[in-house]
Coordinates of C-alpha atoms in Angstrom, one line a residue:
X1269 CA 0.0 0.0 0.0
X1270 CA 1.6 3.2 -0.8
X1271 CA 1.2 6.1 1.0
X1272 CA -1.6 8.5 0.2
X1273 CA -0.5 11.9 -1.5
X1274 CA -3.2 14.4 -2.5
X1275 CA -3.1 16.9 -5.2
X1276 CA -1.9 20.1 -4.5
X1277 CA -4.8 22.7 -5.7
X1278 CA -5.6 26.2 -5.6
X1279 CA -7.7 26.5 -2.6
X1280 CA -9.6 29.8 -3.6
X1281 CA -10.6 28.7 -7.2
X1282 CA -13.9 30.3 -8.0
X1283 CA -16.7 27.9 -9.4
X1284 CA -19.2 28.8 -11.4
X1285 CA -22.8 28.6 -10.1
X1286 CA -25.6 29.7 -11.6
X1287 CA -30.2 29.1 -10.9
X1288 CA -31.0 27.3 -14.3
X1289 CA -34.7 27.5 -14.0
X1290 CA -37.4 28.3 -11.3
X1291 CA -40.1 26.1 -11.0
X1292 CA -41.6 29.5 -9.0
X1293 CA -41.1 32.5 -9.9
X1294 CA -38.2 34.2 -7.1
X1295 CA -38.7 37.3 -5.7
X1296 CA -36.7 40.3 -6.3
X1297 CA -33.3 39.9 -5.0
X1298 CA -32.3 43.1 -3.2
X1299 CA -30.3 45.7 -4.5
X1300 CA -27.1 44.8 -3.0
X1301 CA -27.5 41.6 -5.7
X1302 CA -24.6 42.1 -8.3
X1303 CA -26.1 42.6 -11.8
X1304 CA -23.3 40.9 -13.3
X1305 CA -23.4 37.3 -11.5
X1306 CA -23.6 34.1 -12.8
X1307 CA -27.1 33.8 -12.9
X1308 CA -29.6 32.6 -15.9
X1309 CA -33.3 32.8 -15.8
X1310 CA -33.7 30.7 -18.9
X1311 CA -35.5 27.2 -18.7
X1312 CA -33.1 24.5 -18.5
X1313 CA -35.1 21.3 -20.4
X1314 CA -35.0 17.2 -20.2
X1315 CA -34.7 15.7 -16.7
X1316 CA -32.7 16.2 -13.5
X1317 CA -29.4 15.0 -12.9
X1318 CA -30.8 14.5 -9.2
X1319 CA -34.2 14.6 -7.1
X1320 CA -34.2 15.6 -3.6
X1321 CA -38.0 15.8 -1.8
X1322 CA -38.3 17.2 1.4
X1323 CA -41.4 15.4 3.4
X1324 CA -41.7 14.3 6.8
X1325 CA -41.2 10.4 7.3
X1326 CA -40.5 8.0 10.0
X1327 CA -37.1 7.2 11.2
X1328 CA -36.1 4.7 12.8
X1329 CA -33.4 5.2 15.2
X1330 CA -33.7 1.8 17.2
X1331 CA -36.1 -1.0 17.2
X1332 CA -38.1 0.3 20.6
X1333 CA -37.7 4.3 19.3
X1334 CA -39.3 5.4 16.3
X1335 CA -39.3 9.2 15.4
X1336 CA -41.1 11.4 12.5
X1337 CA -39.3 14.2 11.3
X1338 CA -38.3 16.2 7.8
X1339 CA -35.8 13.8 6.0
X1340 CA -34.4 14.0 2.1
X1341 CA -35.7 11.4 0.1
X1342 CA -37.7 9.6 3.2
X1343 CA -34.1 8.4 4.5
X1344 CA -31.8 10.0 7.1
X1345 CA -28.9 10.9 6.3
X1346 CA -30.2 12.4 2.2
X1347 CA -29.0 10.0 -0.4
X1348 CA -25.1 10.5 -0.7
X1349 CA -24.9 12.9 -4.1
X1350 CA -21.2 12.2 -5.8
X1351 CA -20.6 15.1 -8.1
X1352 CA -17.9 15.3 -10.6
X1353 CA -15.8 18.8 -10.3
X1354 CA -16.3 21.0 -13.3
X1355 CA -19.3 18.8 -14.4
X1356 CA -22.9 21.0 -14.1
X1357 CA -25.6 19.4 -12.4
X1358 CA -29.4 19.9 -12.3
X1359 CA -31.3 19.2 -9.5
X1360 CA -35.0 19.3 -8.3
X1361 CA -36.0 20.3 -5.3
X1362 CA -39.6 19.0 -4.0
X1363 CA -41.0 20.4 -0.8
X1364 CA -43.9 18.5 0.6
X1365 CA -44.3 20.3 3.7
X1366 CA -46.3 22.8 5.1
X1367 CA -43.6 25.4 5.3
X1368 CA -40.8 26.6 3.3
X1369 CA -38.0 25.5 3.0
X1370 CA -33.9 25.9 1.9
X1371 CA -31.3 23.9 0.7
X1372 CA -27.8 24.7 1.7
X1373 CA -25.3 23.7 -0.6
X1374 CA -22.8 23.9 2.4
X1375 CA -19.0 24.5 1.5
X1376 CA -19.7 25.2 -2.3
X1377 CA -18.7 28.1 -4.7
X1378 CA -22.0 28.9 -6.0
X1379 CA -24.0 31.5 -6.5
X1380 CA -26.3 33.3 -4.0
X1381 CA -29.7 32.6 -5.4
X1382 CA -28.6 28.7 -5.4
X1383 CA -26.5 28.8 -1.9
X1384 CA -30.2 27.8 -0.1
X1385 CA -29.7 30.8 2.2
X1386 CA -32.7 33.6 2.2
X1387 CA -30.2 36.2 3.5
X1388 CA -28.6 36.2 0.4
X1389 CA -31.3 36.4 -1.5
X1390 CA -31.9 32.6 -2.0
X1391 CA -35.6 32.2 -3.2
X1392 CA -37.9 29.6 -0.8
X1393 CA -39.5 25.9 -2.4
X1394 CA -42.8 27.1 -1.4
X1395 CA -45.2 24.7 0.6
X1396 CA -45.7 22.1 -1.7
X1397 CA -44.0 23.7 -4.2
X1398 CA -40.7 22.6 -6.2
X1399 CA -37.7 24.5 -7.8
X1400 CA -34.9 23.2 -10.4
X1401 CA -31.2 24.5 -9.8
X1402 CA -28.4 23.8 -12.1
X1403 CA -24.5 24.5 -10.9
X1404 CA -20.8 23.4 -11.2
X1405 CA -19.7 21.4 -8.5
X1406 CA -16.7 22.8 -6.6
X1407 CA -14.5 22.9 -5.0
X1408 CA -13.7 19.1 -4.8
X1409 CA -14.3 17.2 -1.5
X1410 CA -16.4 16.1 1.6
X1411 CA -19.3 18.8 1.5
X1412 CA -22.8 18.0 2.4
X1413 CA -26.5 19.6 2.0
X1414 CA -28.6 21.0 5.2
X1415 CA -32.0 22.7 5.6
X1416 CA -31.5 26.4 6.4
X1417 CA -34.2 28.0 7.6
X1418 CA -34.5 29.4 11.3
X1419 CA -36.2 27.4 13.8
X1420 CA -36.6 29.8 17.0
X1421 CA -38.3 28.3 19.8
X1422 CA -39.3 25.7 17.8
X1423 CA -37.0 22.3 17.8
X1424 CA -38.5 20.1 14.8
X1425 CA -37.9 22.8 12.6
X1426 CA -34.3 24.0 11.0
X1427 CA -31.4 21.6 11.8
X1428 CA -32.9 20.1 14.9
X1429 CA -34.8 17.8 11.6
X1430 CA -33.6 15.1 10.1
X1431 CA -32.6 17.6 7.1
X1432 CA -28.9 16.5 6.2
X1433 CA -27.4 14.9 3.8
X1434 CA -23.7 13.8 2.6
X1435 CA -21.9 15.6 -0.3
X1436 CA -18.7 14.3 -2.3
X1437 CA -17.6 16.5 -5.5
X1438 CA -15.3 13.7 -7.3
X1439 CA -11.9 15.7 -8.0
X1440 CA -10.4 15.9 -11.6
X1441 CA -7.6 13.8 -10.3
X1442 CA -8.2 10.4 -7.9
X1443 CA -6.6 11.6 -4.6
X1444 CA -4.7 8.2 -4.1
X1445 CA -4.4 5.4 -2.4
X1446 CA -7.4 3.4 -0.1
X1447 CA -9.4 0.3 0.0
X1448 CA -12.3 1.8 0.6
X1449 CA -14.6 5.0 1.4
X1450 CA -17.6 4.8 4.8
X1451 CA -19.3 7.7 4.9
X1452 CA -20.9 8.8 8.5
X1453 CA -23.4 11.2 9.5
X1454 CA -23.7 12.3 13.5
X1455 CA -26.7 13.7 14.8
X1456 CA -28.8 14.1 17.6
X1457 CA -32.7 13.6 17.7
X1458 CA -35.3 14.5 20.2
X1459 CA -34.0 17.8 21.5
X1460 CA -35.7 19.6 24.7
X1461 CA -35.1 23.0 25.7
X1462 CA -33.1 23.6 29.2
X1463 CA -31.6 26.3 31.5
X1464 CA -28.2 26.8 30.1
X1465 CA -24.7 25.5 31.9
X1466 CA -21.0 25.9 30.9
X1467 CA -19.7 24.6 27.8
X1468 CA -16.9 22.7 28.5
X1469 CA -13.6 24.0 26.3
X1470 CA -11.0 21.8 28.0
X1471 CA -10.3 19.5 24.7
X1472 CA -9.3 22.8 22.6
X1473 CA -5.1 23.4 22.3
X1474 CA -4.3 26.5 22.9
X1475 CA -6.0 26.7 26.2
X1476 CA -5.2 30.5 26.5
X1477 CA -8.3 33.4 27.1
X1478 CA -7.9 36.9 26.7
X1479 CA -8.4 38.4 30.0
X1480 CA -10.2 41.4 28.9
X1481 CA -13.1 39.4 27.0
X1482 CA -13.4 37.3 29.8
X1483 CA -13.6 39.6 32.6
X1484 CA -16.1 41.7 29.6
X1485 CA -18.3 38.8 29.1
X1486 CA -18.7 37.7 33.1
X1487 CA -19.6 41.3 34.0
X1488 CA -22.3 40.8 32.0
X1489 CA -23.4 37.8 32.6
X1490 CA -22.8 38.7 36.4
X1491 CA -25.3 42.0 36.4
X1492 CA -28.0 39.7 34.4
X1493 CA -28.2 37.4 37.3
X1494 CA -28.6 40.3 39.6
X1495 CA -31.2 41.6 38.0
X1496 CA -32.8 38.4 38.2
X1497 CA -33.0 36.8 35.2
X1498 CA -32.1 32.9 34.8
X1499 CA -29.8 31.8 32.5
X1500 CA -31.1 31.5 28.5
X1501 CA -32.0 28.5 27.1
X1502 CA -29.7 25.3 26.1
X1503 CA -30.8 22.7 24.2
X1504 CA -30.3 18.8 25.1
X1505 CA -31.3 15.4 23.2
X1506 CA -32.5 11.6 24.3
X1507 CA -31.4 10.2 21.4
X1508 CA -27.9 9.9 19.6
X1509 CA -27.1 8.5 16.4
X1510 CA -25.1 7.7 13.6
X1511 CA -26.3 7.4 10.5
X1512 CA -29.2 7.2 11.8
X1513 CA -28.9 4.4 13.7
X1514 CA -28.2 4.1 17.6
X1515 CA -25.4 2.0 18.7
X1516 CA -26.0 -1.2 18.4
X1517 CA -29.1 -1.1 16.1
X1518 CA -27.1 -0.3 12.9
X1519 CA -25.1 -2.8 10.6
X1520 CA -21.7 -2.6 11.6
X1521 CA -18.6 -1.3 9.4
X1522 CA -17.2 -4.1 8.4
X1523 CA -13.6 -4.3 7.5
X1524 CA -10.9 -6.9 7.2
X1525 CA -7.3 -6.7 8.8
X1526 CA -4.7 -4.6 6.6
X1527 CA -7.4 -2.8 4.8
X1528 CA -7.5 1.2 4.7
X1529 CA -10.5 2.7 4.9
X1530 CA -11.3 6.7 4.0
X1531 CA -13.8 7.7 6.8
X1532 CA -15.6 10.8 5.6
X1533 CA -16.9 12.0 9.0
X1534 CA -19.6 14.8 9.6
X1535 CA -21.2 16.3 12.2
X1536 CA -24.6 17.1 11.2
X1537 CA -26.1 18.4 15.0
X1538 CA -28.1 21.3 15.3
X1539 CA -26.3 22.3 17.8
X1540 CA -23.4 19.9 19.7
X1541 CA -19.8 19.7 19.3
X1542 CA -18.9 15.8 18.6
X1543 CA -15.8 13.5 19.3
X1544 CA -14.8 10.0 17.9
X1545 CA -12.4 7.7 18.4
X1546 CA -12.1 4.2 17.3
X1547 CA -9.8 1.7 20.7
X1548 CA -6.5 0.8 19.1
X1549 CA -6.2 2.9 16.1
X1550 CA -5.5 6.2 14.6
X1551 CA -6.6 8.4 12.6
X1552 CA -4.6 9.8 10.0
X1553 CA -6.6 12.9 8.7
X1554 CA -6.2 13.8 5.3
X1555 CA -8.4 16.5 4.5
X1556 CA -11.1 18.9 7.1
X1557 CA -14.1 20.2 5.7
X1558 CA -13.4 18.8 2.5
X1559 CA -9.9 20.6 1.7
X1560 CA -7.1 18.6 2.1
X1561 CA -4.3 19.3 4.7
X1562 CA -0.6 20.3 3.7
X1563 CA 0.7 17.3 5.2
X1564 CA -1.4 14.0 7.1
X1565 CA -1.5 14.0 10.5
X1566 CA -1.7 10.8 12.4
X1567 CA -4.6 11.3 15.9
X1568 CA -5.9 8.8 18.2
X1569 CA -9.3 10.7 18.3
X1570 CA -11.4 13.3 16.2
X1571 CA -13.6 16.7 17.3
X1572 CA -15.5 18.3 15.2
X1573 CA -18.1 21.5 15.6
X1574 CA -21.3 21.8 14.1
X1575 CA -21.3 21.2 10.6
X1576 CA -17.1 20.4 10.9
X1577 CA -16.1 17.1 8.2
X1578 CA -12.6 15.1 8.7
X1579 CA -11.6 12.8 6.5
X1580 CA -9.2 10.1 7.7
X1581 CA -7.5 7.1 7.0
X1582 CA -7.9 4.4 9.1
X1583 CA -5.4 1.3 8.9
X1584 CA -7.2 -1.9 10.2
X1585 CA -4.5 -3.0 12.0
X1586 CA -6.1 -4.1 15.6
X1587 CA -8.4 -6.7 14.9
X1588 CA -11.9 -7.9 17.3
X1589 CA -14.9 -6.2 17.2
X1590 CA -14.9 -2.6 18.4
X1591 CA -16.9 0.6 19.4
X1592 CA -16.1 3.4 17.3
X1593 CA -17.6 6.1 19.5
X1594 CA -18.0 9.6 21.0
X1595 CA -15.4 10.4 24.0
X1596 CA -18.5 11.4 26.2
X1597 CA -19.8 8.7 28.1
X1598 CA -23.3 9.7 28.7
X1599 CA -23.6 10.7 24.4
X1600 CA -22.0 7.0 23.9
X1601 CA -24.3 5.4 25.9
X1602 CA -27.3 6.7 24.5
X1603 CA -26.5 6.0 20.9
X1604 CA -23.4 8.2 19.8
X1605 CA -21.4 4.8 18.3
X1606 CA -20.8 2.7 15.4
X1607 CA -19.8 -1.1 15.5
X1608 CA -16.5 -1.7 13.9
X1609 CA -16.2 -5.6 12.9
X1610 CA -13.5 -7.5 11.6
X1611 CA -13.7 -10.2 9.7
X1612 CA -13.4 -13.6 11.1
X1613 CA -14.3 -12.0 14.3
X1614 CA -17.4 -11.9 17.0
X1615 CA -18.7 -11.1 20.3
X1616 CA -19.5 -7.9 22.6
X1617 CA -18.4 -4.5 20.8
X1618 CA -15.8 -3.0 23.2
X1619 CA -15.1 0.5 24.3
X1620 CA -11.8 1.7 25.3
X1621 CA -10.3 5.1 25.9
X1622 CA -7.7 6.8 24.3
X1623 CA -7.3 8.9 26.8
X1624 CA -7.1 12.6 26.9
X1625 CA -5.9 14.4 24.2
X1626 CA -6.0 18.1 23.2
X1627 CA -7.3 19.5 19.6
X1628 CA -5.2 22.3 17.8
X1629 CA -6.6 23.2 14.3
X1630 CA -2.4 24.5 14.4
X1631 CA -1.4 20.8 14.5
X1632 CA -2.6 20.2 10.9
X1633 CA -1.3 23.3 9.6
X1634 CA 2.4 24.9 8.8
X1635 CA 3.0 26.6 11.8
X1636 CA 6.4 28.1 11.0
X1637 CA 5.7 29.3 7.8
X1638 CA 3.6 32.8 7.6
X1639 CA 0.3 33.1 5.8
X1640 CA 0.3 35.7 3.2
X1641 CA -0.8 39.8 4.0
X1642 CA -4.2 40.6 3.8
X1643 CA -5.2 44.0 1.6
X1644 CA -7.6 44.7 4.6
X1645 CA -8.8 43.3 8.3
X1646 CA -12.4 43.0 9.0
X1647 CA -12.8 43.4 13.1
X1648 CA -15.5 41.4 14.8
X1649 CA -16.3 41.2 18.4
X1650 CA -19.1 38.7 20.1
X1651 CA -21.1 39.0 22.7
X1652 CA -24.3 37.6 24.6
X1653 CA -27.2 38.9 26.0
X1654 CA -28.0 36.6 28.6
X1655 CA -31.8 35.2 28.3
X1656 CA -33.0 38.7 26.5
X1657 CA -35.2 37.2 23.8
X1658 CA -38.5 35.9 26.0
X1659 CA -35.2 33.3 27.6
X1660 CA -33.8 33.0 24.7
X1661 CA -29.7 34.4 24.5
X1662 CA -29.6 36.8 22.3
X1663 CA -26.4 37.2 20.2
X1664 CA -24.7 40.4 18.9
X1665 CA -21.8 41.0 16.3
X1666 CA -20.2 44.3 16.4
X1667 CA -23.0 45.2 19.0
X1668 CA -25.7 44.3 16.4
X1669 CA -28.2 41.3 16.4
X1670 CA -29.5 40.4 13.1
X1671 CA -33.3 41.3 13.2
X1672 CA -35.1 38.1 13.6
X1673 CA -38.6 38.8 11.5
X1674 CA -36.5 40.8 8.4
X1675 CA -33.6 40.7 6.1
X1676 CA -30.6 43.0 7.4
X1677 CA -28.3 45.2 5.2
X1678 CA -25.3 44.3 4.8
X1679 CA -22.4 45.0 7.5
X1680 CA -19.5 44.2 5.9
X1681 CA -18.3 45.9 1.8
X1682 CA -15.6 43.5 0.0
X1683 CA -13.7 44.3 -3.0
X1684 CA -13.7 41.6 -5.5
X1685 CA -9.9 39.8 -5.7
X1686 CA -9.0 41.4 -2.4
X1687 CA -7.5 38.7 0.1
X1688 CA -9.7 40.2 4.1
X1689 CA -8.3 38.7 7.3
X1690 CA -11.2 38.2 9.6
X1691 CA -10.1 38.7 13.2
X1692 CA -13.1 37.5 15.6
X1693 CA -12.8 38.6 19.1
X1694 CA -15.0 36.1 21.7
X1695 CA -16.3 37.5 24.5
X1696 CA -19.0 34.5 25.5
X1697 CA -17.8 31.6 27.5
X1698 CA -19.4 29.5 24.9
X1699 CA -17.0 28.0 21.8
X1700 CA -18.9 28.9 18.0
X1701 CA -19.0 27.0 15.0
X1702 CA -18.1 30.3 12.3
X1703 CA -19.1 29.5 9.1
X1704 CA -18.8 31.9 6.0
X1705 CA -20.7 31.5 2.8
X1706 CA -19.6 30.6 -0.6
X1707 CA -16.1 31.3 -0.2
X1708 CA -13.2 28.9 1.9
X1709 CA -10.9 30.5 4.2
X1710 CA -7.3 29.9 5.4
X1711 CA -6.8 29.8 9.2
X1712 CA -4.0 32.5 10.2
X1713 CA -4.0 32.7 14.2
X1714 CA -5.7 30.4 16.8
X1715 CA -5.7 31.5 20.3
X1716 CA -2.8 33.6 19.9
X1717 CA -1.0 30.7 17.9
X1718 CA -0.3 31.5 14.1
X1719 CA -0.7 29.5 11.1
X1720 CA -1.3 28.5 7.8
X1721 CA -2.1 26.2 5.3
X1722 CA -5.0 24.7 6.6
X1723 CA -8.1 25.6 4.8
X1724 CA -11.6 25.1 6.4
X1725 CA -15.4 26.8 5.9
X1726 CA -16.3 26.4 9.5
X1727 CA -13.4 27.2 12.7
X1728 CA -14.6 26.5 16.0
X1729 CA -13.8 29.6 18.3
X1730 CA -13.1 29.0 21.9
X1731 CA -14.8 30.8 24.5
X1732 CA -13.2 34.2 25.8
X1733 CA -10.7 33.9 23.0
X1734 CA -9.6 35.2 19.3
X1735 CA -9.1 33.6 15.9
X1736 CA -8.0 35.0 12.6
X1737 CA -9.1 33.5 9.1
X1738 CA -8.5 34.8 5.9
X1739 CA -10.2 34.9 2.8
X1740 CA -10.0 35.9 -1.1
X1741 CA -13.2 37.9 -2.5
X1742 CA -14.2 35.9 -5.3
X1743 CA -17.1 34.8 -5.6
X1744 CA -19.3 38.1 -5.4
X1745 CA -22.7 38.3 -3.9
X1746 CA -24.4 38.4 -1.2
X1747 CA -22.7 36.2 1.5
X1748 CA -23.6 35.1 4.6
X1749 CA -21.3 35.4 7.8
X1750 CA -22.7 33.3 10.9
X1751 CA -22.5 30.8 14.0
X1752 CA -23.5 27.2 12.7
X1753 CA -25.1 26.9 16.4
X1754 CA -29.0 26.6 15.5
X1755 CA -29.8 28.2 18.5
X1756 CA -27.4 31.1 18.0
X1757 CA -28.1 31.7 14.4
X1758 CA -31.6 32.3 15.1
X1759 CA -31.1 34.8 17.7
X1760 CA -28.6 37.2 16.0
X1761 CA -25.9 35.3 15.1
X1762 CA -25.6 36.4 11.8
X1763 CA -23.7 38.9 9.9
X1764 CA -24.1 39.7 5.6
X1765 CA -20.9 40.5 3.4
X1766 CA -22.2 42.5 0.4
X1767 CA -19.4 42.9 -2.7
X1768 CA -19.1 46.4 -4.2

């Protein structure tokens, strides 16, 4: 078996994106809207290259716990769409719900009206209603598909659904070397609302806050509970799944000794930040959020924030029959696993702990060789507002929540070909999944700790610190700038780049 080299590729290539044909007519797109995107209103004839239809089926999670929620296709995760890079695709979108709906096309280049967001001018599948999209896949990798629409106070809407499914966009040039590709999907189901806690933050590498946005954030936080309040809403689960399927209700992953098998892992929770390991081996991660990394790195465990994807090569080279599961006890016990079975072998799955380990995104990276300048920094500081939305949090960029009944304007101008180094200041004791739009950044500074090299479209930010990710404009549009938190998305977490 050699040893798996990937491509080197330019990690900002623009794809092209364009809506093909509307099976509804769209609404205006606001102003901000370039006139000069790659965009087509003309019909695009003969049938789709893919079907998705949104309706809300059973799932069953385990034998004894049956669940009806949203799903793609009647199945959770969606059907696994393989796209070829450079390759158009059309694709129907079927909505038989009672309420609109989105499809992200999470960790693509395209264009705003097909990016499934409405703050970018997106266009709803109406109720019952159906719209055709057609774009070029890119760039190449582990991307996936989501629902995104705001849920609010109510959890069987938005992410909390059983809205997901797996992307892979084929790249022009097979990556190397493995047996064989298992893709999973984590998620939690059944959520309830709760008093909020601490988020623990112990796993993330570098451990260091800034004092000033800590002692910031627990002055506020300090005066709310004076004045009374309780502490906003959390959200929690019953059941935990992968693929679908509790632990020990699923077919295994079967594998045979010497094999190598590319896990493509995702965590599709509305909300939770998930960990994995698998007793006795590593992982050697190739590529996160699709891109792949300068050089593998070798793990004995994996974490990932909402809406995070590793890819990793596994060598089966500890034979028996194994849990693959989440660090947390309490998550693996009520489903959070996956058998791992080798061939030739039977008996109890067993569990076994790596032990603790700490999680740099700066491990995977080059961290004594600079990133490049940026033409211009974009500041950003966040905050909470502890239990100010009816006891909800509500959640402020710059000082500004994004309105929750309207579209804002945009807070952010970028110049098209311009590289912008986003520094994000924390001042909340809670860590947040960033994701940006359209568009793939480079991660430059982490905790005080630079970087480069590693290229991601979501970056977990610890609480009370700083990070620093770059990005080149170009892709222009609207694009949308939030926390992949459900709850914090919904309650202001949410910023809008407009190009100019």
């Amino acid at each position: 078996m050699t040893r798996f080299s990937p491509p080197r590729r330019d990690f900002l290539k623009a794809g092209g994106a364009t809506a093909c044909a509307a099976l509804l007519s769209p609404p205006r797109l606001t102003q901000f809207l370039m006139a000069g995107e790659n965009r087509s209103n003309g019909e695009s004839g003969g049938p789709a290259d893919y079907t998705l239809t949104i309706a809300t089926k059973p799932v069953e999670l385990a034998p004894n716990r049956i669940i009806s929620v949203p799903t793609y296709d009647g199945q959770f995760p969606g059907p696994l769409l393989r796209f070829k890079e450079g390759q158009r695709v059309t694709i129907d979108l079927r909505n038989e719900t009672d309420t609109p709906e989105q499809v992200h096309w999470h960790g693509q280049s395209v264009a705003p009206d097909v990016d499934g967001a409405a703050e970018e001018g997106t266009p709803f599948i109406p109720p019952h209603g159906a719209r055709r999209i057609c774009f070029v896949p890119g760039p190449s990798g582990f991307r996936f598909y989501h629902t995104h629409v705001r849920a609010g106070a109510n959890l069987a809407g938005g992410q909390y659904s059983g809205l997901v499914g797996p992307v892979y966009i084929e790249p022009k040039q097979h990556p190397g070397n493995y047996d064989r590709e298992v893709f999973l999907t984590l998620k939690e189901f059944q959520p309830t609302l709760s008093r909020g806690g601490d988020m623990a933050m112990d796993f993330l590498s570098p451990a260091q806050v800034v004092p000033t946005l800590k002692d910031a954030g627990e002055c506020r936080m300090n005066a709310s509970l004076a004045r009374g309040s309780a502490h906003g809403y959390e959200v929690g689960y019953d059941s935990f799944t992968i693929n679908g399927r509790m632990l020990g209700h699923g077919e295994p992953v079967r594998v045979k000794q010497g094999e190598h098998v590319l896990f493509h892992i995702l965590n599709a929770s509305a909300t939770e930040i998930r960990s994995l390991a698998l007793p006795g081996h590593t992982f050697r991660v190739i590529a996160m959020d699709g891109n792949t990394l300068p050089t593998p790195v070798g793990v004995p465990g994996l974490w990932l924030g909402t809406a995070e994807r590793i890819s990793a090569i596994v060598e089966m080279n500890h034979p028996g029959v194994w849990v693959m599961g989440d660090l947390a006890d309490d998550d693996r016990h009520h489903g959070m696993g996956i058998v791992v079975e080798y061939s030739g072998h039977q008996g109890k799955p067993q569990w076994v702990s790596p032990g603790p380990f700490k999680w740099s995104y700066a491990r995977f990276g080059n961290p004594g060789l600079p990133s490049a300048q940026p033409d211009e920094v974009l500041e950003m500081i966040f905050e909470k507002r502890n239990a100010a939305l009816d006891g909800f949090n509500q959640w402020t960029i710059n000082g500004v929540a994004y309105p929750l009944e309207q579209m804002a304007m945009p807070s952010f101008r970028l110049q098209q070909g311009k590289r912008y180094r986003v520094r994000m200041r924390n001042a909340s004791d809670d860590i947040h999944p960033i994701h940006l739009h359209r568009h793939s950044f480079e991660l430059t500074r982490i905790a005080g700790q630079p970087t480069s090299g590693v290229v991601k479209d979501v970056v977990m930010v610890g609480g009370y610190q700083e990070a620093e990710i770059d990005f080149v404009a170009d892709n222009p549009g609207l694009t949308l700038f939030h926390c992949h938190q459900q709850l914090h998305m919904d309650f202001g977490f949410m910023t809008v780049f407009a190009y100019v």
